[in-house]
Amino acid sequence: MATKRDLVRVRDMVSAAMGARVPGGRYEKVFRETLVAYARSRTAEGATAREVAREIGAPYWMVCHWRREDDAATESERPSVVPVRVVPTPSACAALTLHGPYGVRVEGLDVTALADLLRRLA
């Protein structure tokens, strides 16, 4: 969880880094890691990347780009095969809807009840 102190620290780092940066130069690794960690913490709490960028005073593209780069770096460290457990779920088609002529509509029947209805109507 990101605290008010974290916000102040990251905001101070952003303003210092933005003022000291030479055009075309790179930001320090510690700064990037701190910004990404704060952005992750805030997005886990439900904030958007745009809100995070506004909070810390950094450009929106920077927050998004650095998060994507960090995701790509950690993705290569993840195992390529993970165990999966399949849990059966009830069929979504348990209730059918029949659209008939002249706007007739029958809803909520299962397959056997619908077949029985059609036999009776025939």
Coordinates of C-alpha atoms in Angstrom, one line a residue:
M1 CA 0.0 0.0 0.0
A2 CA 1.4 3.4 -1.0
T3 CA 1.5 5.9 1.9
K4 CA 1.5 9.6 1.9
R5 CA 5.2 9.5 2.7
D6 CA 5.8 7.3 -0.3
L7 CA 4.0 9.8 -2.5
V8 CA 6.0 12.8 -1.2
R9 CA 9.3 10.8 -1.6
V10 CA 8.5 9.8 -5.2
R11 CA 7.2 13.3 -6.1
D12 CA 10.5 14.8 -4.8
M13 CA 12.5 12.3 -6.8
V14 CA 10.5 13.1 -9.9
S15 CA 11.0 16.9 -9.6
A16 CA 14.7 16.5 -8.9
A17 CA 15.2 14.1 -11.8
M18 CA 13.2 16.1 -14.3
G19 CA 15.2 19.3 -13.4
A20 CA 18.6 17.6 -13.5
R21 CA 18.1 15.5 -16.6
V22 CA 20.0 16.3 -19.7
P23 CA 17.9 15.9 -22.9
G24 CA 18.6 12.5 -24.4
G25 CA 20.2 11.3 -21.1
R26 CA 18.9 8.4 -19.1
Y27 CA 17.3 8.5 -15.7
E28 CA 19.0 6.7 -12.8
K29 CA 18.0 3.1 -12.3
V30 CA 17.0 3.7 -8.6
F31 CA 14.7 6.5 -9.8
R32 CA 13.0 4.2 -12.4
E33 CA 12.7 1.3 -9.9
T34 CA 11.1 3.6 -7.3
L35 CA 8.7 5.1 -9.7
V36 CA 7.6 1.7 -11.0
A37 CA 7.2 0.3 -7.5
Y38 CA 5.0 3.2 -6.5
A39 CA 3.0 2.9 -9.7
R40 CA 2.4 -0.8 -9.1
S41 CA 1.4 -0.2 -5.5
R42 CA -1.1 2.5 -6.6
T43 CA -2.6 0.6 -9.5
A44 CA -3.1 -2.4 -7.1
E45 CA -5.2 0.0 -5.0
G46 CA -7.3 0.8 -8.1
A47 CA -5.6 4.0 -9.4
T48 CA -5.0 4.4 -13.2
A49 CA -1.6 5.1 -14.7
R50 CA -2.9 8.6 -15.6
E51 CA -3.8 9.3 -12.0
V52 CA -0.5 8.0 -10.7
A53 CA 1.4 10.2 -13.2
R54 CA -0.7 13.2 -12.1
E55 CA 0.0 12.5 -8.4
I56 CA 3.7 12.3 -8.8
G57 CA 4.2 15.0 -11.4
A58 CA 5.6 12.7 -14.1
P59 CA 4.6 12.4 -17.7
Y60 CA 1.9 9.8 -18.3
W61 CA 3.9 8.1 -21.1
M62 CA 6.9 7.6 -18.7
V63 CA 4.8 5.8 -16.1
C64 CA 3.2 3.5 -18.8
H65 CA 6.5 2.9 -20.7
W66 CA 8.5 2.0 -17.6
R67 CA 5.8 -0.3 -16.3
R68 CA 5.7 -2.1 -19.6
E69 CA 9.5 -2.4 -19.7
D70 CA 9.5 -3.8 -16.2
D71 CA 6.7 -6.2 -17.0
A72 CA 8.7 -7.5 -20.0
A73 CA 11.8 -7.9 -17.9
T74 CA 10.0 -9.8 -15.2
E75 CA 8.1 -11.9 -17.7
S76 CA 11.3 -13.4 -19.0
E77 CA 12.0 -14.6 -15.4
R78 CA 8.6 -16.2 -15.0
P79 CA 8.3 -20.0 -15.6
S80 CA 6.9 -20.7 -19.0
V81 CA 4.6 -23.5 -17.7
V82 CA 2.4 -23.0 -14.7
P83 CA 0.1 -25.6 -13.1
V84 CA -3.6 -25.1 -14.0
R85 CA -6.6 -26.6 -12.2
V86 CA -9.7 -27.0 -14.2
V87 CA -12.9 -26.5 -12.3
P88 CA -16.2 -27.5 -14.0
T89 CA -18.8 -24.8 -14.1
P90 CA -22.5 -25.2 -14.7
S91 CA -23.6 -24.9 -18.3
A92 CA -24.5 -21.4 -19.3
C93 CA -27.1 -22.8 -21.8
A94 CA -29.3 -24.4 -19.1
A95 CA -32.2 -22.2 -20.1
L96 CA -33.1 -21.8 -23.8
T97 CA -35.1 -19.1 -25.5
L98 CA -37.3 -19.9 -28.5
H99 CA -38.3 -17.1 -30.9
G100 CA -41.4 -18.0 -32.9
P101 CA -43.5 -16.4 -35.6
Y102 CA -45.5 -13.2 -34.9
G103 CA -43.2 -12.2 -32.0
V104 CA -43.9 -15.4 -29.9
R105 CA -41.1 -15.8 -27.4
V106 CA -40.6 -18.7 -24.9
E107 CA -37.9 -18.4 -22.3
G108 CA -36.4 -20.5 -19.5
L109 CA -36.9 -24.0 -20.8
D110 CA -34.3 -26.7 -20.9
V111 CA -33.8 -28.9 -23.9
T112 CA -36.3 -31.6 -22.9
A113 CA -39.0 -29.2 -22.0
L114 CA -38.6 -27.3 -25.2
A115 CA -38.7 -30.5 -27.3
D116 CA -41.9 -31.5 -25.4
L117 CA -43.5 -28.1 -26.1
L118 CA -42.6 -28.3 -29.8
R119 CA -44.1 -31.8 -30.1
R120 CA -47.3 -30.7 -28.5
L121 CA -47.6 -27.7 -30.7
A122 CA -47.0 -29.7 -33.9

